[in-house]
Coordinates of C-alpha atoms and ligand atoms in Angstrom, one line a residue:
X1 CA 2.7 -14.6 -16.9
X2 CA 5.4 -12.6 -15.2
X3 CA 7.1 -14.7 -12.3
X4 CA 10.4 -13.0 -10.7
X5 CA 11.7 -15.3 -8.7
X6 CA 14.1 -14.3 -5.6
X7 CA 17.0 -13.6 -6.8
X8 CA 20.3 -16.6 -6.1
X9 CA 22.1 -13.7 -3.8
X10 CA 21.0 -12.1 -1.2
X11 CA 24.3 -9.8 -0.7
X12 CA 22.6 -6.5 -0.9
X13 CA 23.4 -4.3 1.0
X14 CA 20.1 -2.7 3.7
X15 CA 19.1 0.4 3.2
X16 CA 18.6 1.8 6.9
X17 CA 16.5 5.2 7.2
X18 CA 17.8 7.9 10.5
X19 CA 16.1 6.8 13.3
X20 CA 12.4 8.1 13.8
X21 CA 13.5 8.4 17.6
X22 CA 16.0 11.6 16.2
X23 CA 12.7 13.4 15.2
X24 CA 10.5 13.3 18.3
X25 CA 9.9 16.2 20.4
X26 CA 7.4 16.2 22.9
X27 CA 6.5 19.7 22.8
X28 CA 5.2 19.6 19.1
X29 CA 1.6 17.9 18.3
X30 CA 1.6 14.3 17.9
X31 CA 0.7 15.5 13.9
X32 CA 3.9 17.0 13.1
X33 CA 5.4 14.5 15.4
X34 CA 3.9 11.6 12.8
X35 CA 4.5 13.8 9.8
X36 CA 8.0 14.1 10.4
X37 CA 8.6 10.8 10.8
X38 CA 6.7 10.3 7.4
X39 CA 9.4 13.0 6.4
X40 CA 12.1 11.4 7.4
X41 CA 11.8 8.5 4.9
X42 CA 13.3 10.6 2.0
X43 CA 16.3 11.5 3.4
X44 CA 19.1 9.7 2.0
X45 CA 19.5 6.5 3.1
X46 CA 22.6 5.0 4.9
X47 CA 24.9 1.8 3.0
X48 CA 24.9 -1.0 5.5
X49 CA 25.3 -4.4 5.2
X50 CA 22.2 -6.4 6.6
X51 CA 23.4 -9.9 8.1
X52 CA 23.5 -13.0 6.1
X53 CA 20.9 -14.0 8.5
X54 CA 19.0 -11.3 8.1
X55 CA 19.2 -11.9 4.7
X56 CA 18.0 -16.0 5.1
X57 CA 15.0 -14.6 7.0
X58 CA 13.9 -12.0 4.7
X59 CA 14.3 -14.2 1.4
X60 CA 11.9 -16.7 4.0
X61 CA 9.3 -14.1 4.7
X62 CA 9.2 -13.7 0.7
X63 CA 8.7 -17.2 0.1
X64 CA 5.6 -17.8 0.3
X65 CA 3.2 -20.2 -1.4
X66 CA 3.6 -19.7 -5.2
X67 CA 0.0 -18.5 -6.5
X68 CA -1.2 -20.8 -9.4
X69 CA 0.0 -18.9 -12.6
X70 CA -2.3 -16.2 -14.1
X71 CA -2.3 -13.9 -17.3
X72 CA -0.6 -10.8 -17.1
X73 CA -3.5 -8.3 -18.2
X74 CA -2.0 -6.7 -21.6
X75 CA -2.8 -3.3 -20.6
X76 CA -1.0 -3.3 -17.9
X77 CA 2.1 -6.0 -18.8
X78 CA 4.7 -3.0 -19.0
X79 CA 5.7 0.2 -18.1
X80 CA 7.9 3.0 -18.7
X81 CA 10.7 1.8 -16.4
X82 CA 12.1 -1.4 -14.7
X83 CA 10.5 -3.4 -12.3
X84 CA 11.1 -2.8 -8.6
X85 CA 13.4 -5.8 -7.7
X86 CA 11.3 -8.0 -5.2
X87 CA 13.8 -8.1 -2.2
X88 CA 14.2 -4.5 -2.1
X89 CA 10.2 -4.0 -2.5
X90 CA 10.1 -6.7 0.6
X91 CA 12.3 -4.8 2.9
X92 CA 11.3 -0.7 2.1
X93 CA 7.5 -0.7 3.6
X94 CA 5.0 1.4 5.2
X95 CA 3.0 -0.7 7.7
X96 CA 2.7 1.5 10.7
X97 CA 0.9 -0.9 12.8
X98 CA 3.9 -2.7 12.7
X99 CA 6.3 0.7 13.3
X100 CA 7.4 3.8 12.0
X101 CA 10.2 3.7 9.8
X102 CA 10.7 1.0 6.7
X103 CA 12.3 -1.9 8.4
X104 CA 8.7 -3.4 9.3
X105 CA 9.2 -6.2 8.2
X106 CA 10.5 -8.6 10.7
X107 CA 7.9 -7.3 13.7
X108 CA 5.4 -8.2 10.5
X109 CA 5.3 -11.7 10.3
X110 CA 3.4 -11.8 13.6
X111 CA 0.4 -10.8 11.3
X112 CA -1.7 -14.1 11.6
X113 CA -3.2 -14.3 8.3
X114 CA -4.6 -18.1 8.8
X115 CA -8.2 -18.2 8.5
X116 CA -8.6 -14.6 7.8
X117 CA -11.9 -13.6 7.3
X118 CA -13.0 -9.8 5.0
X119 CA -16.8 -8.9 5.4
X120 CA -18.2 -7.0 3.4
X121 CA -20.9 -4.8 4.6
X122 CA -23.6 -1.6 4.5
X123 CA -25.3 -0.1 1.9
X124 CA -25.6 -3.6 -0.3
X125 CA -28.1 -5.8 -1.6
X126 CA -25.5 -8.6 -1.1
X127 CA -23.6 -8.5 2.5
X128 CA -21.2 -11.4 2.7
X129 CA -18.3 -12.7 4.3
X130 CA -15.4 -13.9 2.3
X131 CA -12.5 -15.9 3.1
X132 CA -9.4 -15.7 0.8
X133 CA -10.5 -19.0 -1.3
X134 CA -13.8 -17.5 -2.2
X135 CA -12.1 -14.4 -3.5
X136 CA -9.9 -17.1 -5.7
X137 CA -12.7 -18.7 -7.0
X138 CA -15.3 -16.3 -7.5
X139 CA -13.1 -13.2 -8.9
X140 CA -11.0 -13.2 -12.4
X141 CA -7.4 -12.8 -10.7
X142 CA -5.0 -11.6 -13.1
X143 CA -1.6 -9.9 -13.1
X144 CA -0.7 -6.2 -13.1
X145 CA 2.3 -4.0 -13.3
X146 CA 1.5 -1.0 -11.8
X147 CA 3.8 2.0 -11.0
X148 CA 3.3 2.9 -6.7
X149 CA 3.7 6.0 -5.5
X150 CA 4.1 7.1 -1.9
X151 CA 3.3 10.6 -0.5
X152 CA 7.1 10.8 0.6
X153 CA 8.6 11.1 -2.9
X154 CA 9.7 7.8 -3.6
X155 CA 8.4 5.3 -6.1
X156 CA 8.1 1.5 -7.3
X157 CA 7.0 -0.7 -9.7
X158 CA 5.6 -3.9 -8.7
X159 CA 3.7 -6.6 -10.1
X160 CA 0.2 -7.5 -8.3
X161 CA -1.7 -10.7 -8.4
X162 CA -5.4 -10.2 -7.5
X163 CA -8.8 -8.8 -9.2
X164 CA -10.6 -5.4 -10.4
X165 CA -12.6 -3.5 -7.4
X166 CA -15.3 -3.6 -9.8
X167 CA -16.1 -7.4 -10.0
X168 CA -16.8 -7.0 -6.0
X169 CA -19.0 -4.4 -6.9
X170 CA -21.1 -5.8 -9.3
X171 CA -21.3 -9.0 -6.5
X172 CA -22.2 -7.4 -3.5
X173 CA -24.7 -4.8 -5.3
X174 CA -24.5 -1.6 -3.7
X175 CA -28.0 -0.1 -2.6
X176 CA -28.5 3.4 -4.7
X177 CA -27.6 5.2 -1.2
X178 CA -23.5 3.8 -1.4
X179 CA -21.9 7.0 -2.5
X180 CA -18.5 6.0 -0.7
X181 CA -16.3 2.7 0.8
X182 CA -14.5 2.1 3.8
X183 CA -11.6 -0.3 4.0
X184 CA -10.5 -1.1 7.6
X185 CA -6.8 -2.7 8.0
X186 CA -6.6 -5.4 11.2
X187 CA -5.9 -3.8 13.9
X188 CA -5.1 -6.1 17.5
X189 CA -3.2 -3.8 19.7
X190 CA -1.3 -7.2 21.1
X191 CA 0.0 -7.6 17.7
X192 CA 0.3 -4.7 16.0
X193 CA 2.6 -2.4 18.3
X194 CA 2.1 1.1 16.0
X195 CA 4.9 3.0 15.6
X196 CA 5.9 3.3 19.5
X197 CA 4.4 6.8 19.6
X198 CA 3.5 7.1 23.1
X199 CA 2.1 9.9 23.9
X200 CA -1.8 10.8 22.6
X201 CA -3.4 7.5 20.5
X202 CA -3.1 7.2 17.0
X203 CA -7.1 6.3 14.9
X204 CA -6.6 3.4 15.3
X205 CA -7.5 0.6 13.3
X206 CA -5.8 2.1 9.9
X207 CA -9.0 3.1 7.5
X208 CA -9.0 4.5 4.1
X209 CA -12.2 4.9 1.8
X210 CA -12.9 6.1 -2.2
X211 CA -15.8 7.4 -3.6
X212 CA -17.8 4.4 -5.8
X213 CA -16.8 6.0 -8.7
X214 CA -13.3 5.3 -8.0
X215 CA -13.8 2.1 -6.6
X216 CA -15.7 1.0 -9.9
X217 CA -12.8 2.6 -12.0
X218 CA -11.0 -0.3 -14.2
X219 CA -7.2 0.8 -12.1
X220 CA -8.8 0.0 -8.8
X221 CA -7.4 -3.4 -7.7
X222 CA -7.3 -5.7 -4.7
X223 CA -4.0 -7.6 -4.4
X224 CA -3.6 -11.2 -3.3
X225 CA -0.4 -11.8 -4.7
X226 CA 3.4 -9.7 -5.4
X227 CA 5.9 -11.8 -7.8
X228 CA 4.2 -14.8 -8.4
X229 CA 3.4 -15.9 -4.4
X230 CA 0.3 -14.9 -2.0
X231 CA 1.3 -11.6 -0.7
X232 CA 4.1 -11.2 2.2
X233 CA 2.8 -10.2 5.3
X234 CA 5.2 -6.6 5.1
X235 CA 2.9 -6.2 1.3
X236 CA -0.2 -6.5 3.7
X237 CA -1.3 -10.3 3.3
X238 CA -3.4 -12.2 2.9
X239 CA -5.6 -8.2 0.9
X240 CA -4.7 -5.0 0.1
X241 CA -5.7 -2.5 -2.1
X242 CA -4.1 -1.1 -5.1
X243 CA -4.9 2.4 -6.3
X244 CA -2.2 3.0 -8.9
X245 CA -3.0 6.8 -9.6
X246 CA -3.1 7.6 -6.0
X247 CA -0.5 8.1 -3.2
X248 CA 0.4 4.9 -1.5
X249 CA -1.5 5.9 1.7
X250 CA -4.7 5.4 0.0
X251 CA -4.1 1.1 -0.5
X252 CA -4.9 0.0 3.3
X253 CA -3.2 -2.9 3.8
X254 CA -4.9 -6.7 5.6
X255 CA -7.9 -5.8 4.8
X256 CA -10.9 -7.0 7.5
X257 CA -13.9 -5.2 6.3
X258 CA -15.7 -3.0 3.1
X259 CA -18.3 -0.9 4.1
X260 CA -20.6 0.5 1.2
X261 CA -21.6 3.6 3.5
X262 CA -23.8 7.0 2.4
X263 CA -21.2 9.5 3.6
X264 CA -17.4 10.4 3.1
X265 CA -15.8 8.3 6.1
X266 CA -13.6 9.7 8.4
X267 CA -9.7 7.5 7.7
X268 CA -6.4 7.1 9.5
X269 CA -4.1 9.9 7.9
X270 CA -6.4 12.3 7.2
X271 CA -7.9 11.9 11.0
X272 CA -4.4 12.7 11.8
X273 CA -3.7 15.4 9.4
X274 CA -5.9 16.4 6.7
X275 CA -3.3 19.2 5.0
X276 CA -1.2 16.9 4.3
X277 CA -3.3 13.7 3.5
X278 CA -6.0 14.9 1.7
X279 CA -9.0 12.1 1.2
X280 CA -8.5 12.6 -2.9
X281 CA -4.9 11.1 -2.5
X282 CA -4.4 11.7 -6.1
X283 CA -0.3 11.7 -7.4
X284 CA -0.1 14.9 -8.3
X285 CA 3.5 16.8 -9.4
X286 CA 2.1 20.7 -9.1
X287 CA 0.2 19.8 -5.4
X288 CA 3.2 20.2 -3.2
X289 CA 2.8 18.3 0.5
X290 CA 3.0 21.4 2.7
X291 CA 7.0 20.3 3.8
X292 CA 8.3 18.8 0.4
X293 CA 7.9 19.6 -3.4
X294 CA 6.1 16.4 -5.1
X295 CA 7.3 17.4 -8.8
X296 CA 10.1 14.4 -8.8
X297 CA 10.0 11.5 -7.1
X298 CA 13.3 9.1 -6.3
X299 CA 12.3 5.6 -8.7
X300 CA 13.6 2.4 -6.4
X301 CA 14.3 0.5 -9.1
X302 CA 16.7 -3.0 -8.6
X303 CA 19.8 -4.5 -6.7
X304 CA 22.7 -4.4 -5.9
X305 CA 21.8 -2.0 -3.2
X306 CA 18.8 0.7 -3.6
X307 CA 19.6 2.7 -6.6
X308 CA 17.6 6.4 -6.6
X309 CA 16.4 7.5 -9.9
X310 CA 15.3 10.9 -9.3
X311 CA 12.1 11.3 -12.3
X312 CA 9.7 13.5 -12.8
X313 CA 6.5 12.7 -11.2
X314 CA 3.3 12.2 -13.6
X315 CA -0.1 13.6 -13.1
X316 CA -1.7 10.7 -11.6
X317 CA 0.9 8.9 -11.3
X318 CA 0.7 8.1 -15.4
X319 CA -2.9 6.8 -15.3
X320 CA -4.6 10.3 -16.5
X321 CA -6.0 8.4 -19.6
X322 CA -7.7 6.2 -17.0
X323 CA -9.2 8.2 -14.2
X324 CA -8.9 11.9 -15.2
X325 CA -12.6 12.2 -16.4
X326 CA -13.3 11.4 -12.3
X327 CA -12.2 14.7 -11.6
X328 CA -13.9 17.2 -14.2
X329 CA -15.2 19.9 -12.2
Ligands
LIG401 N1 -2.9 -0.9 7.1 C1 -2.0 -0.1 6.6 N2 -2.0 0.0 5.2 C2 -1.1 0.8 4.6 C3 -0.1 1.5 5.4 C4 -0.1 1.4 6.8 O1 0.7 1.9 7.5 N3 -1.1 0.5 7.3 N4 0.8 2.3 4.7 C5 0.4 2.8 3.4 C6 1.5 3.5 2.7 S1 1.9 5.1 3.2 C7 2.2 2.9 1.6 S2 3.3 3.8 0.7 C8 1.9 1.5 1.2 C9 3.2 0.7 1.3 O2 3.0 -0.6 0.7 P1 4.2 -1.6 0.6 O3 4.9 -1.6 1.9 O4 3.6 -2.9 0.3 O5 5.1 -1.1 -0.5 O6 1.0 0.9 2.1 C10 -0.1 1.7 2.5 N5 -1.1 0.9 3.2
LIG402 MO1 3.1 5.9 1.5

């Protein structure tokens, strides 16, 4: 078992992305208008020192209940590079309920997470609701260090608490007509804000789907847990999924619902622009997003302050040996 814990200082300095506000221009589409705010995350970030009481409040958002301790899955106990260090993963996020650039994760602790409730539903022999003690009992949770990739160049590594995709599967049945699954993210527009956008609406709540095949692959994971505790609500508490080989878009965070459904579901970014969030999602260094290159990617590895390692990106984010036979043909 892997536990980081926080570390004794929290002197590091915040890494503060331009403003989204710089980018909007009312006389583009509200798509580029999202996409370059997307964009604007792998600029260089700015040095700035984030108040010590910022600092109090962010080590308290990551503080939360330590998970009881689990095995480390051996496959998946190391990779080729250092762990993400957790403060840095708990402050750098993409929850665009909550906003549009990566400081999210004050405005994110108004998630209420209490009582939260996923059904799971369609094409099953075995509909059911779960709450989060169910999944506990009733799923083998282990612990995985996967590499993350997002879409905007920049990557992670970070160590999940939860269970395999596939044990939900083989509980909840799919009917022979399940070709593909829906994940819908909570979505209370009293709560959850968006990222101040205000002209046009946004496809709203956030969805994101897989084919069954990729859901029953051995990578697919739904999180519970990041460094030893129940998920922070910025990670996407209290479930989230996990999709190691693809872009970071694809793992829809506070999940509500699974939908076993017949037909390739409509979901949030590719709603909003298919071209540039294709429903495959796969990393992919020769597939360049239409307005960057996606052959390197900058590795946020660990404190003090965010340190860029610029690496070469890996087909499928390093997981080929595990999913490429999904894509023959
Ligand atoms: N509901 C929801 N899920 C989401 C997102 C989001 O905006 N809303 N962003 C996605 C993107 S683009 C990334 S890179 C990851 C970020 O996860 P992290 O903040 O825990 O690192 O969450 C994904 N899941
Ligand atoms: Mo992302």
């Amino acid at each position: 078992m892997t536990i980081i814990r926080l570390p004794k200082s929290w002197e590091i300095p915040e890494s503060q992305v331009t403003s989204e506000t710089a980018y909007f221009n009312r006389r583009r589409l509200l798509k580029t208008l999202v996409g370059a705010t997307l964009g604007a995350s792998i600029m260089p970030i700015l040095g700035c020192e984030q108040s010590s009481e910022a600092n109090s409040a962010l080590a308290a958002s990551l503080d939360t209940a330590s998970l009881k301790p689990v095995e480390t899955n051996p496959a998946f106990a190391q990779v080729d590079r250092l762990m993400t260090d957790q403060s840095l993963a708990g402050r750098y996020n993409n929850f665009y309920e909550f906003g549009g650039n990566k400081s999210i994760w004050p405005k994110a602790q108004k998630l209420p997470t209490e009582d939260w409730k996923v059904e799971v539903t369609g094409l099953v022999n075995n509909p059911r609701t779960y709450d989060i003690d169910d999944l506990k009992k009733e799923f083998p949770i282990e612990e995985r260090i996967y590499r993350f990739r997002c879409v905007e160049a920049w990557s992670m590594v970070l160590p999940w608490i939860g269970f395999p995709m596939k044990s939900l599967i083989a509980a909840v049945e799919p009917t022979a007509q399940a070709k593909f699954v829906r994940f819908t993210s909570f979505y209370d527009s009293e709560i959850t804000p968006g990222p101040g956008l205000h002209i046009g609406s946004l496809p709203w709540p956030y969805t994101e789907g897989l084919r069954i095949e990729e859901m029953a692959n051995e990578l697919a994971f739904f999180a519970l847990g990041i460094y030893g505790h129940i998920l922070p609500k910025q990670h996407g508490a209290p479930i989230r999924a996990v999709l190691p080989w693809k872009y970071g878009f694809k793992g829809a965070k506070s999940i509500v619902k699974i939908e076993f459904l017949a037909t390739q579901p409509a979901t949030y970014w590719n709603t909003i622009d298919s071209h540039e969030y294709d429903f495959e999602g796969n990393v992919n260094p020769n597939k360049p997003h239409p307005r960057w290159s996606q052959a390197t990617e900058k590795f946020i590895s660990k404190g003090p302050g965010l340190s860029w390692e610029k690496r070469p990106t890996l087909p499928y984010n390093g997981y080929g040996e595990y999913v490429a036979s999904l894509y023959v043909g």
